[in-house]
Amino acid sequence: MDCYTANWNPLGDSAFYRKYELYSMDWDLKEELRDCLVAAAPYGGPIALLRNPWRKEKPASVRPVLEIYSASGLPLASLLWKSGPVVSLGWSAEEELLCIQEDGVVLVYGLHGDFRRHFSLGNDVFQNRILDTQIFHTEFGSGVAILTGAHRFILSVNISELKLRRMPEVPGLQSVPSCWTTLCQDRAAHILLAVGPDLYLLDQSACSPVTPSGLAPGVSSFLQMAVSFTYRHLALFTDTGYIWMGTASLKEKLCEFNCNIRAPPKQMVWCSRPRSKERAVVVAWERRLMVVGDAPESIQFVLDEDSYLVPELDGVRILSRSTHEFLHEVPVASEEIFKIASMAPGALLLEAQKEYEKESQKADEYLREIQELGQLTQAVQQCIEAAGHEHQPDMQKSLLRAASFGKCFLDRFPPDSFVHMCQDLRVLNAVRDYHIGIPLTYTQYKQLTIQVLLDRLVLRRLYPLAIQICEYLRLPEVQGVSRILAHWACYKVQQKDVSDEDVARAINQKLGDTPGVSYSDIAARAYGCGRTELAIKLLEYEPRSGEQVPLLLKMKRSKLALSKAIESGDTDLVFTVLLHLKNELNRGDFFMTLRNQPMALSLYRQFCKHQELETLKDLYNQDDNHQELGSFHIRASYAAEERIEGRVAALQTAADAFYKAKNEFAAKATEDQMRLLRLQRRLEDELGGRFLDLSLHDTVTTLILGGHNKRAEQLARDFRIPDKRLWWLKLTALADLEDWEELEKFSKSKKSPIGYLPFVEICMKQHNKYEAKKYASRVGPEHKVKALLLVGDVAQAADVAIEHRNEAELSLVLSHCTGATDGATADKIQRARAQAQKK
Amino acid sequence: MAFPHRLDAPELPDFSMLKRLARDQLIYLLEQLPGKKDLFIEADLMSPLDRIANVSILKQHEVDKLYKVENKPAISSSEQLCFLVRPRIKNMRYVASLVNADKSAGRTRKYKVIFSPQKFHACEMVLEEEGVYGDVSCDEWAFSLLPLDVDLLSMELPEFFRDYFLEGDQRWINTVVQALHLLSTLYGPFPNCYGIGRCAKMSYELWRTLEEEEDCETKGRRPEVGHIFLLDRDVDFVTALCSQVVYEGLVDDTFRIKCGSVDFGPEVTSSDRSLKVLLNAEDKVFHEIRNEHFSNVFGFLSQKARNLQAQYDRRRGMDIKQMKNFVSQELKGLKQEHRLLSVHIGACESIMKKKTKQDFQELIKTEHALLEGFNIRESTSYIEEHIDRQVSPIESLRLMCLLSITENGLIPKDYRSLKTQYLQSYGPEHLLTFSNLRRAGLLTEQAPGDTLTAVESKVSKLVTDKAAGKITDAFSSLAKRSNFRAISKKLNLIPRVDGEYDLKVPRDMAYVFSGAYVPLSCRIIEQVLERRSWQGLDEVLRLLNCSELAFTDMAKDDKASSECLRLVFVVFLGGCTFSEISALRFLGREKGFRFIFLTTAVTNSARLMEAMSEVKA
């Protein structure tokens, strides 16, 4: 126990700071750190080094090497720098390396030294060159602040949506400020800079001088400034060796310290943990490291080697040639438990558990002590919490064991916190491993979230570990395993030395039908790497044909895309492909393609019918579909054409088409219609009235109604109207005219082909019983009864029915016998029936 | 008398949820355009909209004025225009012309188009071509299922029939699939699925794919409905072409039921105003007669009238207290019933008048002769006379189609002469109608010696021909051989009657056609449900040309309760008639099933024929 707090250093009365080793680095550094541009990403991220040959008086002739290491010093990439002079290196929030060149060009590399893209910071920067830059992270992403050769500041809050903002001019700024930094307040980025004894705050609109509240007098220059990880606090180091610490707004001083060292420090960073009241900054000189806070004494360390500080959310990482250390404030839970002679419940529980293992009755004593104070729950919680903050698995274990031991004596302690801590620590220990090299603390891990951690593992191509973590934490497949497999597949398709077949097979074997994996996304990546064939192979595995289409179109496999779209049953998709094809192919090829895809063809035809009639005609022409072509012209003859000549011409074209289609019937009918149209036109001219567009039947009827019987006869002959129709027609027309005389004449012109019952019916319809009776007598025997009944001659109808001995007719007549008048007739029928039955 | 449902009949799922869903979505869409706005509604959408949200609901959501989408310039002065339309190119041009007119007048307004039930890419393209795509915002109102009654859902897409079965346009299939998907998310998965027809099969497969993609939702849910049966209209055209004689069907044929309600004109109401009546299970009188053969309806109604009178008469011996009770509790119900009764009696009278005028008996006799296949010559002359007398273009066409399908096509001589007569009577533009009917297989010509094998060899020749488009043409013409006579024999569609068929106490589904014919579609459904598969129906399928197009799919884990296994969803793709609905309701009562109907639209013979007709614009 006594040795455990050996590396704890008190700062004032209330806080301890400890520094422990994360890794012993065995990176083979060729250069001194001080000769290099160094950038280490926060959250235990990778480290980039670029020997800086441009800083020296005489530029070396050899090209510098850009090297990327994991936090544990394992080499990830190494490449010769072939571009221009680099001013600054930095990591974006997505762990992309930004190399900012003097001329304002930013080159972006991946973690493995793969070139991603580049962009320029604008003409202004290009002209004036860059003097200094800072890369910073906010909730909006990663930003960059630049000081140009013209002593102007330019700012971009988010480099993935590059928008450059020129900050206002600082009056009288002629040289590089002694120090400056980017502040983020109220969702906006500002720049704070020091010129001699003055501080200026640059925001979008103005440059205003500011004074830190309670700054000690006698400051003639600021040598260093540091903003905390969360942008809440600011520290200033002055040429008098005085350190001012306060809020970032400069309005409130938190504490101050005078270290009496006037040499400018190499680095100064904040070292505080979220939600802690303690404020401290770490100041580094060449051989000295100092932790300064609200205490009269500081903590001092000697630096044996050239070191580099990396600010973190809850502490500071210290990199050097041989080690990688972490310096932080000891968390409360740990402090309570491990502080010498602590009587905190957690400390007692830990002790109790140790005694229990030794099988000593002291365990019981400790336990009773905690229980008497009613603090067992608190003790368990303390142990669990402290376990999270320990770096050494042994210590984590003994704390968790103590927690688990304490839990046994509690009735209803919710298990979640314990279980989750065990899981989290397992994950953390796994990623902290030397081979993985992500030295995350528990606090950082919770801030980062598991999803981001998984992304980072994927970024490092540590797919198996990521999958193991997903499975261990039982993350839903879509968010977990599938996503990682998809990333793996996307990486796999970039392996150019493996054949298309092998890659496709390997991917399919591993991915199978895992839900949430989109083969089309992977194929798109393959296509992006120029492997079209592989992309097509991968698309074959895509179960949703609809998903295959957009990529196929992009790869100019439009015909394949068309069949896939048809397979998907989504007509909109088919239509999209069709429009694509229409623009891509010449008309002939386009039509040929359509011909082989009936479904697409009907879809397109439907569209043309409403929107592009001419195309429709061309389509039929192309297909030699004369039948449809004929129909097309027929439709045109009454929809599109107005003039009679145009209509006849359209009909002629239609008739020709029908002949070609071997549809003689339609051709003849069309020719008849042409004749009729011309004739109707003539009738209109000669007789007036409206004839156009009447049917043949109606034309004749109209003529008769107009009293043009001769013309009507002629027309009937010309168009060979069958007798039956003509009789029906005349009958109806004459009855409508109530021209009974003419009707009678007509009825006697020859034997009626439709019989005489219709005459009776039509007369009765016009309520002319007198005329009806004339015809009733001429009705043939089979309809006689019906006719007689129609004219109301029930008695005679009965006689005829009896004569016919027809049972159906008899009942029909009987049903007409109503009232007293027909009583006799009814009797007669009944008698006849009885007689018939006797026989 | 009327069909009381069996006491053990299973409960129907509650479909009013669909209405609420549609209403909420519409309100959401309207709210997307905050502030006062004028709403332009397509005529076809008016009645369905009325069933979902009435004017006051629309006004609540800041709809100012309502207009019908017509081919006329808009007079609206509102700053915001909202269009509620079907995804048709015609409508897009209308919107575009409006926007462009505003533009040239230097006027800026907000435009929003809400497509129902979904938008099509082609529509957006037209907007783009007309140069207004950027000015108009587009949205979808996924309103595809309208509950017309407790057991009847309609998609209200009459154009489905023409688009799919005539033009070969498959775009509505996706709408059907979405509707099926909605049903299974709301009412659980369907453990047993059956289907017949090309469209049914395709819809089913797409639906399955969709469910697999989003499987987590329905998995593990208890099914509410045990069976679903998908059926293409072209499997059975005959039934749809017959004159309807059950009351509801007859009302539809005579007055046209539109979206579950009917406008009874002055001849029914015997006043000078027409009356809009909602026809569904809530109308107690209608509910009892809807499935009855028309010959029973009058008797039933007069009995009912007598009962009603008796109930009114009861008040005579009443004391004050009883009278008070009567007035407050029963009178309103009686009055309501009285009103309904007089409406339906009026409707009956009007039907009788109309039907006797054109010699309805003769017409029915001819139809029955066609169905049974005797006196073909006589029937043909009857049709010819029908045409010559210009009785009704649609009726004549219907009879011709019926003749063609039952006879496997017309003999060439009749084919020509009937068509010639028809053109002479009704105008030459019907040449296009005939071309349509031929394509749809409704009116065809018997090729001499055109046996099935001959067609098959023709097809195989075409297959080697590589012209895929032609192959499908050939296949479809093959598919359109109806083989009605053989199917009828195989499935026993014409009941053998000993003596008079008692229409008062029907014994089979044939009662919906006066005992002369069992609807083919319903018979197929009956057979498959009986066997729980297509097994043993191979010959029928071959005759229907659907050997490849029938499917069965049973869920392995049987979580289905026996209760739900007695509920059957029947999906008619291309429309169903009230006669079929009545027949299946009857079947359900006999066999202890309860059917729920989903149709793209309620149809009848006239609607089918109109869909195929070409009329001058």
PDB file of C-alpha atoms in Angstrom, chain A residues 124 132 145-148 150-155 165-170 173 177 179-181 191-193 202:
ATOM      1  CA  ASP A 124      -4.446  35.354 -50.276  1.00  0.00           C
ATOM      2  CA  ASP A 132       2.181  30.251 -38.389  1.00  0.00           C
ATOM      3  CA  ALA A 145      -6.223  29.253 -38.032  1.00  0.00           C
ATOM      4  CA  ILE A 146      -3.503  30.850 -40.135  1.00  0.00           C
ATOM      5  CA  LEU A 147      -1.264  33.820 -39.709  1.00  0.00           C
ATOM      6  CA  THR A 148      -0.196  34.991 -43.136  1.00  0.00           C
ATOM      7  CA  ALA A 150       0.864  39.954 -44.290  1.00  0.00           C
ATOM      8  CA  HIS A 151       0.148  39.528 -40.607  1.00  0.00           C
ATOM      9  CA  ARG A 152      -3.439  38.833 -41.137  1.00  0.00           C
ATOM     10  CA  PHE A 153      -5.358  36.002 -39.552  1.00  0.00           C
ATOM     11  CA  ILE A 154      -7.512  33.681 -41.600  1.00  0.00           C
ATOM     12  CA  LEU A 155      -9.783  31.134 -40.022  1.00  0.00           C
ATOM     13  CA  ARG A 165     -12.920  33.838 -42.955  1.00  0.00           C
ATOM     14  CA  ARG A 166     -10.529  36.765 -42.989  1.00  0.00           C
ATOM     15  CA  MET A 167     -10.258  38.197 -39.520  1.00  0.00           C
ATOM     16  CA  PRO A 168     -10.061  41.958 -39.061  1.00  0.00           C
ATOM     17  CA  GLU A 169      -6.695  43.584 -39.184  1.00  0.00           C
ATOM     18  CA  VAL A 170      -4.755  44.072 -35.963  1.00  0.00           C
ATOM     19  CA  LEU A 173       0.853  44.449 -36.177  1.00  0.00           C
ATOM     20  CA  PRO A 177       2.900  38.168 -32.169  1.00  0.00           C
ATOM     21  CA  CYS A 179       2.089  34.191 -28.818  1.00  0.00           C
ATOM     22  CA  TRP A 180      -1.468  33.592 -30.001  1.00  0.00           C
ATOM     23  CA  THR A 181      -4.188  31.016 -29.775  1.00  0.00           C
ATOM     24  CA  ILE A 191      -8.193  34.627 -31.885  1.00  0.00           C
ATOM     25  CA  LEU A 192      -6.329  35.928 -28.880  1.00  0.00           C
ATOM     26  CA  LEU A 193      -2.903  37.357 -29.548  1.00  0.00           C
ATOM     27  CA  LEU A 202     -10.036  39.183 -32.757  1.00  0.00           C
TER      28      LEU A 202
END
